[in-house]
Amino acid sequence: MFNYEKFENDIVQSMQIILERWIKENNDLYIFSLDCVGQMDSIGAIANTFHYLKEQTEQDSEDYLYYKYCEEEWDLFHTFEDISVDMCKELEDNSDIFINSETHKYSDVFEEHRCKIIECCGNALIRFRKILNLNHPHILLTLNIREYLDGEDRMEIFAKINNQNMVKEYFEQVERAKKIYNNIDDYYSNNIENLMPTPNSEIRKSR
């Protein structure tokens, strides 16, 4: 049986370790995202810095907020390998009940598992926010469940874990994306499909 409490605790610890490493290497890191694959087989972190953002666009450019908040365009990436291995094992051990044998689609049992995973991710970010507020209150946090969370969910989570002064700008970007794309997921996952490697792949190496 999957240990959701351990999963949440491991995420918090892993986020602390990788963020501290990135901050030592980048003194202008401004945003950090807990990034999880929608099929729940891999998890990690993505972050960005102002100097990398400046390399991609200018502040007065129309696409500035896109580059600022779209995880696929960010610079730093790391997979939580051990946690991802546990996630993959859970899928393998329960493949007979996670997939409907008749429809070959995810079962209600899997959807319940996915909801619990997302709940753990949200709780981990809330705990992590309290830790960040001690020394790095300026760093923004986001949760990215690729090809699953819609714009409303993303905005709700962002509002819970960030300074309210930054919420308005983030909401503006999500609303802008809605006007361009019929489905908000197309905006956030259109080019991100292969961003995060599973534990056994070499799609993109951690930094």
PDB file of C-alpha atoms in Angstrom:
ATOM      1  CA  MET A   1       0.000   0.000   0.000  1.00  0.00           C
ATOM      2  CA  PHE A   2       1.333   3.402  -0.960  1.00  0.00           C
ATOM      3  CA  ASN A   3       2.537   5.456   1.994  1.00  0.00           C
ATOM      4  CA  TYR A   4       1.127   8.911   1.273  1.00  0.00           C
ATOM      5  CA  GLU A   5       2.460  10.416   4.506  1.00  0.00           C
ATOM      6  CA  LYS A   6       5.996   9.318   3.668  1.00  0.00           C
ATOM      7  CA  PHE A   7       5.504  10.556   0.110  1.00  0.00           C
ATOM      8  CA  GLU A   8       4.588  14.033   1.342  1.00  0.00           C
ATOM      9  CA  ASN A   9       7.456  14.161   3.821  1.00  0.00           C
ATOM     10  CA  ASP A  10       9.941  13.004   1.181  1.00  0.00           C
ATOM     11  CA  ILE A  11       8.766  15.744  -1.185  1.00  0.00           C
ATOM     12  CA  VAL A  12       9.286  18.463   1.418  1.00  0.00           C
ATOM     13  CA  GLN A  13      12.771  17.188   2.217  1.00  0.00           C
ATOM     14  CA  SER A  14      13.707  16.845  -1.457  1.00  0.00           C
ATOM     15  CA  MET A  15      12.459  20.358  -2.264  1.00  0.00           C
ATOM     16  CA  GLN A  16      14.544  21.789   0.575  1.00  0.00           C
ATOM     17  CA  ILE A  17      17.699  20.061  -0.626  1.00  0.00           C
ATOM     18  CA  ILE A  18      17.456  21.005  -4.294  1.00  0.00           C
ATOM     19  CA  LEU A  19      16.321  24.576  -3.653  1.00  0.00           C
ATOM     20  CA  GLU A  20      19.205  25.282  -1.301  1.00  0.00           C
ATOM     21  CA  ARG A  21      21.610  23.959  -3.918  1.00  0.00           C
ATOM     22  CA  TRP A  22      20.079  26.094  -6.640  1.00  0.00           C
ATOM     23  CA  ILE A  23      20.091  29.218  -4.463  1.00  0.00           C
ATOM     24  CA  LYS A  24      23.807  28.789  -3.775  1.00  0.00           C
ATOM     25  CA  GLU A  25      24.381  28.641  -7.528  1.00  0.00           C
ATOM     26  CA  ASN A  26      21.873  31.369  -8.485  1.00  0.00           C
ATOM     27  CA  ASN A  27      21.295  34.408  -6.298  1.00  0.00           C
ATOM     28  CA  ASP A  28      18.375  35.628  -8.427  1.00  0.00           C
ATOM     29  CA  LEU A  29      16.132  32.550  -8.371  1.00  0.00           C
ATOM     30  CA  TYR A  30      12.551  33.841  -8.241  1.00  0.00           C
ATOM     31  CA  ILE A  31      10.216  30.881  -8.791  1.00  0.00           C
ATOM     32  CA  PHE A  32      10.112  27.174  -7.942  1.00  0.00           C
ATOM     33  CA  SER A  33       7.609  24.578  -9.119  1.00  0.00           C
ATOM     34  CA  LEU A  34       6.811  21.103  -7.863  1.00  0.00           C
ATOM     35  CA  ASP A  35       6.297  19.283 -11.144  1.00  0.00           C
ATOM     36  CA  CYS A  36       4.508  15.947 -11.459  1.00  0.00           C
ATOM     37  CA  VAL A  37       3.600  13.873 -14.486  1.00  0.00           C
ATOM     38  CA  GLY A  38      -0.155  13.443 -14.914  1.00  0.00           C
ATOM     39  CA  GLN A  39       0.085   9.658 -14.965  1.00  0.00           C
ATOM     40  CA  MET A  40       1.736   9.821 -11.541  1.00  0.00           C
ATOM     41  CA  ASP A  41       4.989   8.040 -12.369  1.00  0.00           C
ATOM     42  CA  SER A  42       7.531  10.836 -11.902  1.00  0.00           C
ATOM     43  CA  ILE A  43       7.997  13.968  -9.817  1.00  0.00           C
ATOM     44  CA  GLY A  44      10.613  16.657  -9.451  1.00  0.00           C
ATOM     45  CA  ALA A  45      11.266  20.379  -9.382  1.00  0.00           C
ATOM     46  CA  ILE A  46      11.627  23.129 -11.964  1.00  0.00           C
ATOM     47  CA  ALA A  47      12.822  26.664 -11.250  1.00  0.00           C
ATOM     48  CA  ASN A  48      13.868  29.829 -12.992  1.00  0.00           C
ATOM     49  CA  THR A  49      16.124  32.827 -12.447  1.00  0.00           C
ATOM     50  CA  PHE A  50      15.798  36.444 -13.471  1.00  0.00           C
ATOM     51  CA  HIS A  51      19.030  36.346 -15.458  1.00  0.00           C
ATOM     52  CA  TYR A  52      17.747  33.412 -17.523  1.00  0.00           C
ATOM     53  CA  LEU A  53      14.363  35.112 -17.954  1.00  0.00           C
ATOM     54  CA  LYS A  54      16.159  38.201 -19.245  1.00  0.00           C
ATOM     55  CA  GLU A  55      17.955  36.053 -21.815  1.00  0.00           C
ATOM     56  CA  GLN A  56      14.602  34.844 -23.146  1.00  0.00           C
ATOM     57  CA  THR A  57      12.631  38.085 -23.304  1.00  0.00           C
ATOM     58  CA  GLU A  58      12.436  41.737 -22.314  1.00  0.00           C
ATOM     59  CA  GLN A  59      10.257  42.970 -19.472  1.00  0.00           C
ATOM     60  CA  ASP A  60       8.190  45.203 -21.766  1.00  0.00           C
ATOM     61  CA  SER A  61       7.631  42.383 -24.265  1.00  0.00           C
ATOM     62  CA  GLU A  62       4.158  40.921 -24.806  1.00  0.00           C
ATOM     63  CA  ASP A  63       5.475  37.448 -24.031  1.00  0.00           C
ATOM     64  CA  TYR A  64       7.225  38.432 -20.793  1.00  0.00           C
ATOM     65  CA  LEU A  65       4.663  36.855 -18.469  1.00  0.00           C
ATOM     66  CA  TYR A  66       4.589  33.710 -20.582  1.00  0.00           C
ATOM     67  CA  TYR A  67       8.313  33.154 -20.103  1.00  0.00           C
ATOM     68  CA  LYS A  68       8.099  34.216 -16.473  1.00  0.00           C
ATOM     69  CA  TYR A  69       5.439  31.687 -15.467  1.00  0.00           C
ATOM     70  CA  CYS A  70       5.527  28.850 -18.001  1.00  0.00           C
ATOM     71  CA  GLU A  71       7.528  25.978 -16.509  1.00  0.00           C
ATOM     72  CA  GLU A  72       8.497  24.613 -19.905  1.00  0.00           C
ATOM     73  CA  GLU A  73      10.563  27.739 -20.548  1.00  0.00           C
ATOM     74  CA  TRP A  74      12.515  27.677 -17.280  1.00  0.00           C
ATOM     75  CA  ASP A  75      16.177  26.921 -16.769  1.00  0.00           C
ATOM     76  CA  LEU A  76      16.607  24.586 -13.787  1.00  0.00           C
ATOM     77  CA  PHE A  77      15.310  21.046 -13.574  1.00  0.00           C
ATOM     78  CA  HIS A  78      15.719  18.095 -11.239  1.00  0.00           C
ATOM     79  CA  THR A  79      13.936  14.753 -10.888  1.00  0.00           C
ATOM     80  CA  PHE A  80      13.342  13.309  -7.433  1.00  0.00           C
ATOM     81  CA  GLU A  81      14.618   9.905  -8.459  1.00  0.00           C
ATOM     82  CA  ASP A  82      13.893   7.873  -5.318  1.00  0.00           C
ATOM     83  CA  ILE A  83      10.370   9.231  -4.978  1.00  0.00           C
ATOM     84  CA  SER A  84       9.726   8.625  -8.676  1.00  0.00           C
ATOM     85  CA  VAL A  85      10.861   5.024  -8.308  1.00  0.00           C
ATOM     86  CA  ASP A  86       8.301   4.547  -5.523  1.00  0.00           C
ATOM     87  CA  MET A  87       5.604   6.079  -7.726  1.00  0.00           C
ATOM     88  CA  CYS A  88       6.457   3.781 -10.616  1.00  0.00           C
ATOM     89  CA  LYS A  89       6.440   0.744  -8.347  1.00  0.00           C
ATOM     90  CA  GLU A  90       2.962   1.654  -7.114  1.00  0.00           C
ATOM     91  CA  LEU A  91       1.720   1.775 -10.697  1.00  0.00           C
ATOM     92  CA  GLU A  92       3.354  -1.531 -11.566  1.00  0.00           C
ATOM     93  CA  ASP A  93       2.084  -3.304  -8.457  1.00  0.00           C
ATOM     94  CA  ASN A  94      -1.473  -2.127  -9.066  1.00  0.00           C
ATOM     95  CA  SER A  95      -1.666  -2.195 -12.845  1.00  0.00           C
ATOM     96  CA  ASP A  96      -4.544  -4.685 -12.691  1.00  0.00           C
ATOM     97  CA  ILE A  97      -6.752  -2.303 -10.689  1.00  0.00           C
ATOM     98  CA  PHE A  98      -5.483   1.044 -11.955  1.00  0.00           C
ATOM     99  CA  ILE A  99      -6.472   0.285 -15.552  1.00  0.00           C
ATOM    100  CA  ASN A 100      -9.988  -0.733 -16.571  1.00  0.00           C
ATOM    101  CA  SER A 101      -9.581  -3.982 -18.503  1.00  0.00           C
ATOM    102  CA  GLU A 102     -12.583  -3.245 -20.715  1.00  0.00           C
ATOM    103  CA  THR A 103     -12.006   0.402 -21.583  1.00  0.00           C
ATOM    104  CA  HIS A 104      -8.187   0.397 -21.125  1.00  0.00           C
ATOM    105  CA  LYS A 105      -8.560   3.729 -19.377  1.00  0.00           C
ATOM    106  CA  TYR A 106      -7.644   4.746 -15.858  1.00  0.00           C
ATOM    107  CA  SER A 107     -10.002   3.267 -13.276  1.00  0.00           C
ATOM    108  CA  ASP A 108     -11.737   5.016 -10.385  1.00  0.00           C
ATOM    109  CA  VAL A 109      -9.161   3.423  -8.093  1.00  0.00           C
ATOM    110  CA  PHE A 110      -6.365   5.151  -9.980  1.00  0.00           C
ATOM    111  CA  GLU A 111      -8.224   8.465  -9.980  1.00  0.00           C
ATOM    112  CA  GLU A 112      -8.514   8.198  -6.209  1.00  0.00           C
ATOM    113  CA  HIS A 113      -4.773   7.534  -6.008  1.00  0.00           C
ATOM    114  CA  ARG A 114      -4.039  10.511  -8.253  1.00  0.00           C
ATOM    115  CA  CYS A 115      -6.214  12.796  -6.134  1.00  0.00           C
ATOM    116  CA  LYS A 116      -4.355  11.698  -3.005  1.00  0.00           C
ATOM    117  CA  ILE A 117      -1.002  12.331  -4.701  1.00  0.00           C
ATOM    118  CA  ILE A 118      -2.076  15.825  -5.739  1.00  0.00           C
ATOM    119  CA  GLU A 119      -3.376  16.516  -2.236  1.00  0.00           C
ATOM    120  CA  CYS A 120       0.004  15.475  -0.826  1.00  0.00           C
ATOM    121  CA  CYS A 121       1.761  17.767  -3.298  1.00  0.00           C
ATOM    122  CA  GLY A 122      -0.415  20.691  -2.262  1.00  0.00           C
ATOM    123  CA  ASN A 123       0.157  20.008   1.422  1.00  0.00           C
ATOM    124  CA  ALA A 124       3.903  19.679   0.829  1.00  0.00           C
ATOM    125  CA  LEU A 125       3.980  23.085  -0.875  1.00  0.00           C
ATOM    126  CA  ILE A 126       2.054  24.699   1.977  1.00  0.00           C
ATOM    127  CA  ARG A 127       4.602  23.277   4.440  1.00  0.00           C
ATOM    128  CA  PHE A 128       7.447  24.342   2.161  1.00  0.00           C
ATOM    129  CA  ARG A 129       6.042  27.875   1.963  1.00  0.00           C
ATOM    130  CA  LYS A 130       6.381  28.192   5.746  1.00  0.00           C
ATOM    131  CA  ILE A 131       9.999  27.043   5.519  1.00  0.00           C
ATOM    132  CA  LEU A 132      10.773  29.473   2.686  1.00  0.00           C
ATOM    133  CA  ASN A 133       9.237  32.391   4.545  1.00  0.00           C
ATOM    134  CA  LEU A 134      12.039  32.188   7.096  1.00  0.00           C
ATOM    135  CA  ASN A 135      14.828  33.083   4.653  1.00  0.00           C
ATOM    136  CA  HIS A 136      13.428  33.288   1.115  1.00  0.00           C
ATOM    137  CA  PRO A 137       9.921  34.783   1.274  1.00  0.00           C
ATOM    138  CA  HIS A 138      10.317  36.361  -2.177  1.00  0.00           C
ATOM    139  CA  ILE A 139      10.495  33.021  -4.018  1.00  0.00           C
ATOM    140  CA  LEU A 140       7.220  32.088  -5.704  1.00  0.00           C
ATOM    141  CA  LEU A 141       5.882  28.534  -5.585  1.00  0.00           C
ATOM    142  CA  THR A 142       3.716  26.697  -8.085  1.00  0.00           C
ATOM    143  CA  LEU A 143       2.314  23.212  -8.579  1.00  0.00           C
ATOM    144  CA  ASN A 144       2.395  21.748 -12.066  1.00  0.00           C
ATOM    145  CA  ILE A 145       0.520  18.487 -12.700  1.00  0.00           C
ATOM    146  CA  ARG A 146       1.118  18.155 -16.391  1.00  0.00           C
ATOM    147  CA  GLU A 147      -1.827  17.409 -18.651  1.00  0.00           C
ATOM    148  CA  TYR A 148      -4.176  17.336 -15.683  1.00  0.00           C
ATOM    149  CA  LEU A 149      -4.596  20.572 -13.700  1.00  0.00           C
ATOM    150  CA  ASP A 150      -6.712  23.217 -15.399  1.00  0.00           C
ATOM    151  CA  GLY A 151      -6.261  26.957 -15.105  1.00  0.00           C
ATOM    152  CA  GLU A 152      -8.717  27.359 -12.233  1.00  0.00           C
ATOM    153  CA  ASP A 153      -6.905  24.728 -10.174  1.00  0.00           C
ATOM    154  CA  ARG A 154      -3.532  26.312 -10.875  1.00  0.00           C
ATOM    155  CA  MET A 155      -4.767  29.743  -9.812  1.00  0.00           C
ATOM    156  CA  GLU A 156      -6.363  28.385  -6.632  1.00  0.00           C
ATOM    157  CA  ILE A 157      -3.167  26.628  -5.579  1.00  0.00           C
ATOM    158  CA  PHE A 158      -0.980  29.620  -6.484  1.00  0.00           C
ATOM    159  CA  ALA A 159      -3.154  31.908  -4.355  1.00  0.00           C
ATOM    160  CA  LYS A 160      -2.797  29.638  -1.322  1.00  0.00           C
ATOM    161  CA  ILE A 161       0.994  29.541  -1.296  1.00  0.00           C
ATOM    162  CA  ASN A 162       2.126  32.970  -2.481  1.00  0.00           C
ATOM    163  CA  ASN A 163       2.075  36.624  -1.552  1.00  0.00           C
ATOM    164  CA  GLN A 164      -1.198  38.174  -2.654  1.00  0.00           C
ATOM    165  CA  ASN A 165       0.690  40.964  -4.434  1.00  0.00           C
ATOM    166  CA  MET A 166       1.907  38.405  -6.994  1.00  0.00           C
ATOM    167  CA  VAL A 167      -1.385  36.564  -7.404  1.00  0.00           C
ATOM    168  CA  LYS A 168      -2.927  39.209  -9.668  1.00  0.00           C
ATOM    169  CA  GLU A 169      -0.079  39.041 -12.201  1.00  0.00           C
ATOM    170  CA  TYR A 170      -0.184  35.242 -12.276  1.00  0.00           C
ATOM    171  CA  PHE A 171      -3.967  35.263 -12.737  1.00  0.00           C
ATOM    172  CA  GLU A 172      -3.600  37.709 -15.625  1.00  0.00           C
ATOM    173  CA  GLN A 173      -1.241  35.325 -17.396  1.00  0.00           C
ATOM    174  CA  VAL A 174      -3.538  32.312 -16.925  1.00  0.00           C
ATOM    175  CA  GLU A 175      -6.526  34.301 -18.161  1.00  0.00           C
ATOM    176  CA  ARG A 176      -4.511  35.452 -21.183  1.00  0.00           C
ATOM    177  CA  ALA A 177      -3.671  31.848 -21.967  1.00  0.00           C
ATOM    178  CA  LYS A 178      -7.358  30.930 -21.833  1.00  0.00           C
ATOM    179  CA  LYS A 179      -8.099  33.466 -24.566  1.00  0.00           C
ATOM    180  CA  ILE A 180      -5.424  31.972 -26.818  1.00  0.00           C
ATOM    181  CA  TYR A 181      -6.105  28.279 -26.179  1.00  0.00           C
ATOM    182  CA  ASN A 182      -9.452  26.515 -25.951  1.00  0.00           C
ATOM    183  CA  ASN A 183      -8.046  24.291 -23.237  1.00  0.00           C
ATOM    184  CA  ILE A 184      -5.701  25.722 -20.620  1.00  0.00           C
ATOM    185  CA  ASP A 185      -3.861  22.386 -20.536  1.00  0.00           C
ATOM    186  CA  ASP A 186      -2.814  22.957 -24.155  1.00  0.00           C
ATOM    187  CA  TYR A 187      -0.995  26.074 -23.019  1.00  0.00           C
ATOM    188  CA  TYR A 188       0.886  24.455 -20.176  1.00  0.00           C
ATOM    189  CA  SER A 189       1.581  21.074 -21.758  1.00  0.00           C
ATOM    190  CA  ASN A 190       1.725  21.717 -25.493  1.00  0.00           C
ATOM    191  CA  ASN A 191       5.522  21.580 -25.546  1.00  0.00           C
ATOM    192  CA  ILE A 192       6.258  20.013 -22.195  1.00  0.00           C
ATOM    193  CA  GLU A 193       5.389  16.370 -22.905  1.00  0.00           C
ATOM    194  CA  ASN A 194       8.961  15.119 -22.651  1.00  0.00           C
ATOM    195  CA  LEU A 195      10.279  17.601 -20.124  1.00  0.00           C
ATOM    196  CA  MET A 196      10.563  15.282 -17.136  1.00  0.00           C
ATOM    197  CA  PRO A 197      12.289  11.924 -17.485  1.00  0.00           C
ATOM    198  CA  THR A 198      11.053   8.862 -15.706  1.00  0.00           C
ATOM    199  CA  PRO A 199      13.688   7.197 -13.487  1.00  0.00           C
ATOM    200  CA  ASN A 200      14.938   4.957 -16.295  1.00  0.00           C
ATOM    201  CA  SER A 201      15.030   7.501 -19.106  1.00  0.00           C
ATOM    202  CA  GLU A 202      17.605  10.019 -20.304  1.00  0.00           C
ATOM    203  CA  ILE A 203      15.301  12.576 -21.896  1.00  0.00           C
ATOM    204  CA  ARG A 204      16.747  15.518 -19.991  1.00  0.00           C
ATOM    205  CA  LYS A 205      19.453  15.531 -17.380  1.00  0.00           C
ATOM    206  CA  SER A 206      19.084  17.234 -14.010  1.00  0.00           C
ATOM    207  CA  ARG A 207      21.004  20.407 -13.346  1.00  0.00           C
TER     208      ARG A 207
END
